[in-house]
Amino acid sequence: MNDNQTHSQNATEFLKDRERAHWHDETLWFVRAKRDKAAHNIPEWEALRDAASAIKEHTLSRLDEYLIQFEEKAKANGVHVHWANDAEAHNQIIHGILAKHSAKNVVKSKSMLTEECGLNFYLRDKGIEVVDTDLGEYIVQLREEHPSHIVLPAIHLKKEDVSNTFHQHIGTEKGNKDEVYLTRSARKVLRQKFLSADAAITGVNFAIAETGGIVVCTNEGNADLGVHANKVHIACMGFEKIIPKAEHLGIFLRLLARSATGQPVTTYSSHFHRPQKGQEMHIVIVNNGRTNQLGREEFRGSLKCIRCAACFNTCPVYRRSGGHSYHTAIAGPIGSILAPNIDMKQYADLPFASTLCGSCSNVCPVKINIHEQLWSWRQKLMSEGYGGFAKKASMKMMAGVLGSPSVFKISGKLGRTAMRLMPFAVNNNLNPWYKGREMPEPPKESFREWYKKNKKA
Ligand code: SF4
């Protein structure tokens, strides 16, 4: 991922390896198809989506009450609760806890929030080693890359890439691509990390206001192993992870894994309510721009997201451009809504990285109107001057053409003639629409001409 480039520039680089891009597209489509099968196997699927959406909307409308209730219950359970207004505060709080315990080695179970806050690099600068223990995260961490997908962090890599990475960093046999061998080798290293760590950090999938407990979903059991093998557990959550009652959890757990990978449920849904004897448990509740999003009527619904990544897997742009093209911690359609909330200038390109086909909204288990929000962001960014000169000029020109029937008629005619007589004028690399696709053959007549003729007949 190149943070200084736009989505389309990063995507151009990703697409240079056509074979890999094709494979990436097909792999994610396979996951999407599994999701469809899992969803269709449940007759009440749509009712579950409606219920999940309603619970999240209700929670967002009374977020202050539920967060305070959660804090009180968690404290009563013996948990230390911290509030962080931004990424810096989040990182400082965690560093403070680790410093108090003289912790130098930390095991972490997948948390996209810590990615969003840049925690690993922050702690590395303070001399603390953080090891991501989810296998996919571990692979990308060894490569000094960011996850390219929130559920399948190393989905952009093939077996050969993993084999080379492990050979280089943990000394596996050169060229050995056997999955069992590679997984066992990683497990051996990670076991040692779990046993020698001083603290464990986890993410939070759901935080229950009624009980003050948190739930972490993993397929590898690494959250449990990290927490139980260590004296200090720090859980990091964005404040939108709250749900009102324990009875609501079943709805979300049924939707989450099916939407993510087509599994009926994640292998481990681990509940943490209080520290074990002799252990310390901390929860860091993070804002980091979420209150802005909450206050923006048209984008508030994005905070319902349960990070299943179904919208990634179905998105034709994500599948063909790869997660790193999005130059943000959370890629894909939902990332393109969340990122401009944090920095409109830096992420102004992302809401345009979509066909607006609506497939993302159709699969979203909490019924977020993703493609409509992307469209709203486009309007907001353009009207607030973040669209860039070329886009602004071309939109102005298009408004002139589409706003006048006679100009539209003449431009259409000129365009069709030019494409027929001088195809090279449009079929060249200066035309972004030409890159990666065949330009269509221009029709001999416009629809208006065809209609006139056929109406007479
Ligand atoms: S926006 Fe919806 S589909 Fe996308 S990750 Fe969030 S919950 Fe899943």
Coordinates of C-alpha atoms and ligand atoms in Angstrom, one line a residue:
M1 CA 0.0 0.0 0.0
N2 CA 1.3 3.4 -0.9
D3 CA -0.3 5.9 1.4
N4 CA 0.7 8.8 -0.8
Q5 CA -1.1 7.5 -3.9
T6 CA -4.8 7.5 -4.8
H7 CA -6.9 4.4 -5.0
S8 CA -6.7 4.4 -8.8
Q9 CA -2.9 4.7 -8.8
N10 CA -2.5 1.9 -6.3
A11 CA -5.0 -0.2 -8.3
T12 CA -3.0 0.3 -11.5
E13 CA 0.0 -1.2 -9.7
F14 CA -2.0 -4.1 -8.4
L15 CA -3.4 -4.8 -11.8
K16 CA 0.0 -5.1 -13.4
D17 CA 0.0 -8.7 -12.2
R18 CA -3.0 -9.7 -14.2
E19 CA -2.9 -13.3 -13.1
R20 CA -2.8 -12.4 -9.4
A21 CA -5.6 -9.8 -9.8
H22 CA -7.8 -12.5 -11.5
W23 CA -7.0 -15.0 -8.8
H24 CA -7.9 -12.4 -6.1
D25 CA -11.2 -11.7 -7.8
E26 CA -12.1 -15.3 -8.0
T27 CA -11.0 -16.2 -4.5
L28 CA -13.2 -13.5 -3.0
W29 CA -16.1 -14.4 -5.2
F30 CA -15.9 -17.9 -3.8
V31 CA -16.2 -16.5 -0.3
R32 CA -19.2 -14.4 -1.4
A33 CA -20.9 -17.5 -2.9
K34 CA -20.4 -19.3 0.4
R35 CA -22.0 -16.4 2.2
D36 CA -25.0 -16.7 -0.2
K37 CA -25.4 -20.4 0.5
A38 CA -25.2 -19.9 4.3
A39 CA -27.7 -17.0 4.2
H40 CA -30.2 -18.9 2.0
N41 CA -30.1 -21.8 4.4
I42 CA -31.8 -19.7 7.0
P43 CA -35.4 -18.9 6.3
E44 CA -35.5 -16.1 8.8
W45 CA -32.3 -14.4 7.3
E46 CA -34.1 -11.2 6.3
A47 CA -35.8 -11.0 9.7
L48 CA -32.4 -11.3 11.4
R49 CA -31.0 -8.5 9.3
D50 CA -34.0 -6.3 10.1
A51 CA -33.6 -7.1 13.8
A52 CA -29.9 -6.4 13.8
S53 CA -30.3 -3.1 12.0
A54 CA -33.1 -2.0 14.3
I55 CA -31.0 -2.9 17.4
K56 CA -28.0 -1.0 16.1
E57 CA -30.1 2.0 15.2
H58 CA -31.7 2.1 18.6
T59 CA -28.3 1.8 20.3
L60 CA -26.8 4.6 18.3
S61 CA -29.7 6.8 19.3
R62 CA -29.1 6.2 23.0
L63 CA -25.4 5.6 22.8
D64 CA -24.5 7.8 25.8
E65 CA -26.8 5.8 28.1
Y66 CA -25.6 2.4 27.0
L67 CA -21.9 3.4 27.2
I68 CA -22.3 4.7 30.7
Q69 CA -24.3 1.5 31.7
F70 CA -21.5 -0.6 30.2
E71 CA -18.8 1.3 32.0
E72 CA -20.6 1.0 35.4
K73 CA -21.2 -2.7 34.9
A74 CA -17.6 -3.4 33.8
K75 CA -16.2 -1.5 36.7
A76 CA -18.5 -3.4 39.1
N77 CA -17.0 -6.6 37.5
G78 CA -13.5 -5.4 38.5
V79 CA -12.5 -4.1 35.0
H80 CA -10.6 -0.9 34.5
V81 CA -12.3 1.3 31.9
H82 CA -10.5 4.0 29.9
W83 CA -11.8 6.5 27.4
A84 CA -9.7 7.7 24.5
N85 CA -10.8 10.6 22.3
D86 CA -8.3 9.9 19.5
A87 CA -5.7 7.4 18.3
E88 CA -2.9 9.2 20.2
A89 CA -4.8 8.9 23.5
H90 CA -5.6 5.2 22.8
N91 CA -1.9 4.5 22.2
Q92 CA -0.8 6.5 25.2
I93 CA -3.3 4.7 27.5
I94 CA -2.1 1.3 26.4
H95 CA 1.5 2.3 26.7
G96 CA 0.8 3.5 30.2
I97 CA -0.7 0.2 31.2
L98 CA 2.2 -1.8 29.7
A99 CA 4.8 0.5 31.3
K100 CA 3.2 0.1 34.7
H101 CA 3.7 -3.7 34.3
S102 CA 7.1 -3.3 32.7
A103 CA 5.7 -5.3 29.8
K104 CA 8.1 -5.6 26.8
N105 CA 6.4 -8.4 24.9
V106 CA 2.7 -8.3 23.9
V107 CA 0.6 -10.8 22.0
K108 CA -2.4 -9.3 20.1
S109 CA -5.4 -11.0 18.8
K110 CA -6.8 -9.3 15.7
S111 CA -8.0 -5.8 16.2
M112 CA -8.7 -3.5 13.3
L113 CA -9.0 -0.6 15.8
T114 CA -5.3 -0.9 16.8
E115 CA -4.5 -0.9 13.1
E116 CA -6.6 2.3 12.7
C117 CA -4.7 3.8 15.6
G118 CA -1.2 2.7 14.4
L119 CA -0.6 1.0 17.8
N120 CA 2.1 -1.5 16.6
F121 CA 4.4 1.2 15.3
Y122 CA 3.8 3.4 18.3
L123 CA 4.7 0.6 20.8
R124 CA 7.7 -0.5 18.7
D125 CA 9.1 3.0 19.0
K126 CA 8.8 2.7 22.8
G127 CA 10.7 -0.6 22.7
I128 CA 7.7 -2.9 23.1
E129 CA 7.3 -5.9 20.7
V130 CA 3.7 -6.6 19.7
V131 CA 3.1 -9.9 17.9
D132 CA -0.1 -10.3 15.9
T133 CA -1.2 -13.9 16.6
D134 CA -3.9 -14.4 14.0
L135 CA -2.1 -16.4 11.3
G136 CA -3.0 -14.0 8.5
E137 CA -2.1 -10.9 10.6
Y138 CA 1.2 -12.6 11.6
I139 CA 2.1 -13.1 7.9
V140 CA 1.4 -9.5 6.9
Q141 CA 3.2 -8.3 10.1
L142 CA 6.3 -10.2 9.1
R143 CA 6.2 -8.5 5.7
E144 CA 5.7 -5.1 7.3
E145 CA 2.4 -4.7 5.5
H146 CA -1.1 -3.8 6.6
P147 CA -3.9 -6.3 6.4
S148 CA -5.6 -6.0 3.0
H149 CA -8.9 -7.3 4.3
I150 CA -10.5 -7.1 7.7
V151 CA -11.4 -10.8 8.0
L152 CA -8.9 -12.4 5.7
P153 CA -5.8 -10.1 6.3
A154 CA -3.4 -12.0 3.9
I155 CA -5.9 -12.7 1.1
H156 CA -3.7 -10.9 -1.3
L157 CA -0.9 -13.4 -0.8
K158 CA -0.4 -16.8 -2.4
K159 CA 1.2 -19.9 -0.9
E160 CA 4.5 -19.1 -2.5
D161 CA 4.5 -15.6 -0.9
V162 CA 3.8 -17.1 2.5
S163 CA 6.5 -19.8 2.0
N164 CA 9.1 -17.1 1.1
T165 CA 8.1 -14.9 4.0
F166 CA 8.4 -17.7 6.5
H167 CA 11.7 -18.8 5.0
Q168 CA 13.1 -15.3 5.4
H169 CA 11.7 -14.6 8.9
I170 CA 11.2 -17.9 10.8
G171 CA 13.6 -20.1 8.9
T172 CA 11.3 -22.6 7.2
E173 CA 12.6 -24.7 4.3
K174 CA 13.2 -22.7 1.1
G175 CA 10.4 -23.4 -1.4
N176 CA 8.3 -25.6 0.9
K177 CA 4.7 -24.5 0.2
D178 CA 2.9 -27.2 2.1
E179 CA 0.1 -25.5 4.1
V180 CA 0.3 -27.9 7.0
Y181 CA 4.1 -27.5 7.3
L182 CA 3.8 -23.7 7.1
T183 CA 1.0 -23.5 9.6
R184 CA 2.8 -25.8 12.0
S185 CA 6.0 -23.8 11.7
A186 CA 4.1 -20.6 12.5
R187 CA 2.3 -22.2 15.4
K188 CA 5.6 -23.3 16.9
V189 CA 6.9 -19.7 16.9
L190 CA 3.6 -18.2 18.1
R191 CA 3.2 -20.7 21.0
Q192 CA 6.5 -19.4 22.3
K193 CA 5.3 -15.8 21.9
F194 CA 2.1 -16.6 23.8
L195 CA 4.1 -18.2 26.6
S196 CA 6.8 -15.5 26.9
A197 CA 4.5 -12.5 26.6
D198 CA 3.8 -10.0 29.4
A199 CA 0.4 -8.9 28.3
A200 CA -2.4 -9.6 25.8
I201 CA -4.3 -7.2 23.7
T202 CA -7.6 -8.2 22.0
G203 CA -10.2 -6.4 19.9
V204 CA -13.9 -6.4 20.8
N205 CA -16.6 -7.7 18.5
F206 CA -19.5 -6.9 20.8
A207 CA -19.7 -5.1 24.2
I208 CA -22.9 -5.8 26.2
A209 CA -24.2 -2.8 28.2
E210 CA -26.4 -5.0 30.4
T211 CA -23.5 -7.1 31.7
G212 CA -20.4 -5.1 31.1
G213 CA -18.9 -8.1 29.3
I214 CA -17.2 -8.2 25.9
V215 CA -17.2 -10.9 23.2
V216 CA -14.3 -11.6 20.8
C217 CA -14.8 -13.8 17.8
T218 CA -11.8 -15.7 16.3
N219 CA -11.4 -18.9 14.3
E220 CA -8.0 -19.7 15.8
G221 CA -8.7 -19.4 19.6
N222 CA -5.8 -16.9 19.8
A223 CA -7.7 -14.4 21.9
D224 CA -8.3 -17.0 24.5
L225 CA -4.8 -18.3 24.5
G226 CA -3.3 -14.8 24.8
V227 CA -5.7 -13.7 27.6
H228 CA -5.4 -16.9 29.7
A229 CA -1.7 -17.2 29.4
N230 CA -1.1 -13.6 30.6
K231 CA -1.6 -11.5 33.7
V232 CA -2.8 -8.4 31.8
H233 CA -5.6 -8.2 29.3
I234 CA -6.3 -5.0 27.4
A235 CA -9.4 -4.9 25.1
C236 CA -9.7 -2.1 22.6
M237 CA -13.1 -1.1 21.2
G238 CA -14.6 1.6 19.1
F239 CA -17.6 2.9 21.0
E240 CA -20.0 1.6 18.3
K241 CA -19.4 -2.0 19.4
I242 CA -21.9 -1.7 22.1
I243 CA -25.2 -3.7 22.1
P244 CA -27.9 -3.3 24.8
K245 CA -28.5 -6.8 26.1
A246 CA -27.0 -10.3 26.2
E247 CA -30.2 -11.6 24.5
H248 CA -29.3 -9.5 21.4
L249 CA -26.0 -11.3 20.9
G250 CA -27.4 -14.4 19.2
I251 CA -28.8 -12.3 16.4
F252 CA -25.4 -10.8 15.6
L253 CA -23.4 -14.0 16.1
R254 CA -25.7 -15.8 13.6
L255 CA -25.2 -13.0 11.1
L256 CA -21.5 -12.3 11.5
A257 CA -19.8 -15.6 10.6
R258 CA -22.3 -16.4 7.8
S259 CA -21.8 -13.0 6.2
A260 CA -18.0 -13.1 6.7
T261 CA -17.0 -16.6 5.5
G262 CA -20.2 -18.6 5.2
Q263 CA -19.5 -20.5 8.4
P264 CA -22.5 -21.0 10.7
V265 CA -20.6 -19.4 13.6
T266 CA -17.0 -18.5 14.3
T267 CA -15.1 -21.3 15.9
Y268 CA -14.5 -19.3 19.1
S269 CA -16.9 -16.7 20.5
S270 CA -15.1 -15.9 23.7
H271 CA -16.9 -14.0 26.5
F272 CA -14.8 -11.9 28.9
H273 CA -16.6 -10.4 31.8
R274 CA -14.0 -10.0 34.6
P275 CA -10.3 -10.6 35.2
Q276 CA -9.3 -14.0 36.5
K277 CA -7.8 -14.2 39.9
G278 CA -4.4 -12.4 39.9
Q279 CA -5.2 -10.9 36.5
E280 CA -5.9 -7.3 35.4
M281 CA -8.4 -6.5 32.7
H282 CA -8.6 -3.1 31.0
I283 CA -11.1 -1.9 28.3
V284 CA -10.2 1.1 26.2
I285 CA -13.2 2.8 24.6
V286 CA -12.2 4.8 21.6
N287 CA -13.9 7.7 19.8
N288 CA -11.3 8.7 17.1
G289 CA -13.8 10.7 15.0
R290 CA -16.8 8.5 15.6
T291 CA -18.8 11.3 17.2
N292 CA -18.4 13.3 13.9
Q293 CA -19.9 10.4 12.0
L294 CA -22.6 10.1 14.6
G295 CA -23.5 13.7 14.1
R296 CA -23.6 13.4 10.3
E297 CA -27.1 12.3 9.6
E298 CA -26.4 10.8 6.2
F299 CA -23.4 8.8 7.4
R300 CA -24.5 7.8 11.0
G301 CA -25.7 4.4 9.8
S302 CA -22.1 3.4 8.9
L303 CA -21.5 3.0 12.7
K304 CA -23.9 0.0 12.6
C305 CA -21.1 -2.0 10.9
I306 CA -20.1 -5.3 12.6
R307 CA -17.0 -5.7 10.4
C308 CA -18.0 -8.9 8.6
A309 CA -16.4 -7.8 5.3
A310 CA -19.3 -9.2 3.2
C311 CA -19.3 -5.8 1.3
F312 CA -15.7 -6.3 0.5
N313 CA -16.2 -9.8 -1.0
T314 CA -19.0 -8.8 -3.2
C315 CA -17.6 -5.4 -4.4
P316 CA -16.4 -5.6 -8.0
V317 CA -13.9 -2.8 -7.4
Y318 CA -12.4 -4.3 -4.2
R319 CA -12.1 -7.7 -5.8
R320 CA -10.3 -6.3 -8.8
S321 CA -8.1 -3.7 -7.1
G322 CA -7.0 -5.4 -3.9
G323 CA -7.3 -4.0 -0.3
H324 CA -4.0 -2.1 -0.3
S325 CA -5.2 0.2 -3.0
Y326 CA -7.5 1.8 -0.5
H327 CA -4.5 3.2 1.5
T328 CA -6.5 3.0 4.8
A329 CA -6.8 0.5 7.7
I330 CA -10.3 -0.5 6.7
A331 CA -10.5 -1.0 3.0
G332 CA -13.5 -1.8 0.8
P333 CA -16.9 -0.1 0.6
I334 CA -17.3 0.5 4.3
G335 CA -13.8 1.8 4.7
S336 CA -14.5 4.3 1.9
I337 CA -17.3 5.7 4.0
L338 CA -15.4 5.7 7.3
A339 CA -12.0 7.0 6.1
P340 CA -13.2 10.5 4.8
N341 CA -14.8 11.0 8.1
I342 CA -11.3 10.9 9.7
D343 CA -9.6 13.0 6.9
M344 CA -11.6 14.4 4.0
K345 CA -8.5 15.6 2.1
Q346 CA -6.5 12.4 2.4
Y347 CA -9.3 10.0 1.6
A348 CA -11.3 12.1 -0.9
D349 CA -10.6 9.5 -3.7
L350 CA -12.2 6.5 -1.8
P351 CA -15.9 7.2 -2.2
F352 CA -15.2 7.3 -6.0
A353 CA -13.7 3.7 -5.9
S354 CA -17.1 2.1 -6.4
T355 CA -19.5 1.3 -9.2
L356 CA -22.4 2.2 -6.9
C357 CA -24.0 -1.1 -8.1
G358 CA -25.5 -1.6 -4.7
S359 CA -24.3 -5.2 -4.1
C360 CA -22.6 -4.1 -0.9
S361 CA -25.9 -2.8 0.6
N362 CA -27.7 -6.0 -0.5
V363 CA -25.4 -8.3 1.4
C364 CA -24.8 -6.1 4.5
P365 CA -26.2 -8.0 7.5
V366 CA -27.1 -4.8 9.4
K367 CA -28.7 -3.2 6.3
I368 CA -26.4 -0.2 5.9
N369 CA -27.2 1.7 2.7
I370 CA -23.6 1.6 1.8
H371 CA -23.8 2.6 -1.9
E372 CA -26.1 5.6 -1.1
Q373 CA -23.6 6.8 1.6
L374 CA -20.8 6.6 -0.9
W375 CA -22.8 8.7 -3.3
S376 CA -23.5 11.2 -0.5
W377 CA -19.8 11.4 0.2
R378 CA -19.1 12.2 -3.4
Q379 CA -21.5 15.1 -3.3
K380 CA -20.2 16.3 0.0
L381 CA -16.5 16.1 -1.1
M382 CA -17.2 17.9 -4.4
S383 CA -19.2 20.6 -2.8
E384 CA -16.6 21.2 -0.1
G385 CA -13.8 21.4 -2.7
Y386 CA -12.0 18.1 -2.2
G387 CA -12.7 16.7 -5.7
G388 CA -9.6 17.9 -7.4
F389 CA -9.4 20.2 -10.5
A390 CA -9.8 17.5 -13.2
K391 CA -12.9 16.0 -11.7
K392 CA -14.5 19.4 -11.0
A393 CA -13.8 20.6 -14.5
S394 CA -15.1 17.4 -16.2
M395 CA -18.2 17.4 -14.0
K396 CA -18.9 21.0 -14.9
M397 CA -18.5 20.1 -18.6
M398 CA -20.8 17.1 -18.2
A399 CA -23.4 19.3 -16.5
G400 CA -23.3 21.7 -19.5
V401 CA -23.7 18.7 -21.9
L402 CA -26.5 16.9 -20.0
G403 CA -28.3 20.2 -19.1
S404 CA -29.0 21.1 -22.8
P405 CA -30.8 18.7 -25.2
S406 CA -29.3 20.3 -28.2
V407 CA -25.7 20.3 -26.9
F408 CA -26.2 16.6 -25.8
K409 CA -27.4 15.7 -29.3
I410 CA -24.5 17.4 -31.1
S411 CA -21.9 16.0 -28.6
G412 CA -23.3 12.5 -29.0
K413 CA -23.0 12.8 -32.8
L414 CA -19.5 14.2 -32.7
G415 CA -18.4 11.5 -30.2
R416 CA -19.8 8.6 -32.2
T417 CA -18.2 9.9 -35.4
A418 CA -14.8 10.5 -33.8
M419 CA -14.8 7.0 -32.3
R420 CA -15.6 5.5 -35.7
L421 CA -13.1 7.6 -37.8
M422 CA -10.3 8.1 -35.2
P423 CA -10.6 5.2 -32.7
F424 CA -7.1 6.1 -31.5
A425 CA -8.4 9.4 -30.1
V426 CA -10.3 7.5 -27.4
N427 CA -8.5 4.2 -27.3
N428 CA -5.3 5.5 -25.7
N429 CA -3.9 5.5 -22.2
L430 CA -4.8 9.1 -21.6
N431 CA -8.4 8.0 -21.4
P432 CA -8.9 6.4 -18.0
W433 CA -12.0 4.5 -19.3
Y434 CA -9.8 2.8 -21.8
K435 CA -7.4 1.3 -19.3
G436 CA -8.2 -2.4 -18.6
R437 CA -11.3 -2.6 -20.8
E438 CA -12.4 -2.8 -24.4
M439 CA -14.1 0.3 -25.7
P440 CA -17.5 -0.5 -27.2
E441 CA -18.1 -0.1 -30.9
P442 CA -20.1 3.2 -31.3
P443 CA -23.7 2.8 -32.5
K444 CA -24.5 4.2 -35.9
E445 CA -27.4 6.2 -34.6
S446 CA -28.5 7.6 -31.3
F447 CA -31.4 6.2 -29.3
R448 CA -33.3 9.4 -30.2
E449 CA -32.8 8.8 -34.0
W450 CA -33.7 5.1 -33.6
Y451 CA -36.9 5.9 -31.7
K452 CA -38.0 8.5 -34.2
K453 CA -37.6 6.0 -37.0
N454 CA -39.3 3.2 -35.3
K455 CA -42.1 5.3 -33.9
K456 CA -43.0 6.3 -37.5
A457 CA -43.0 2.8 -38.6
Ligands
SF4_1 S1 -20.7 -2.5 6.1 FE1 -22.1 -4.3 6.4 S2 -21.3 -5.8 4.9 FE2 -19.6 -4.2 5.2 S3 -18.3 -5.0 6.8 FE3 -19.9 -3.7 7.8 S4 -21.5 -5.0 8.4 FE4 -20.3 -6.2 6.9

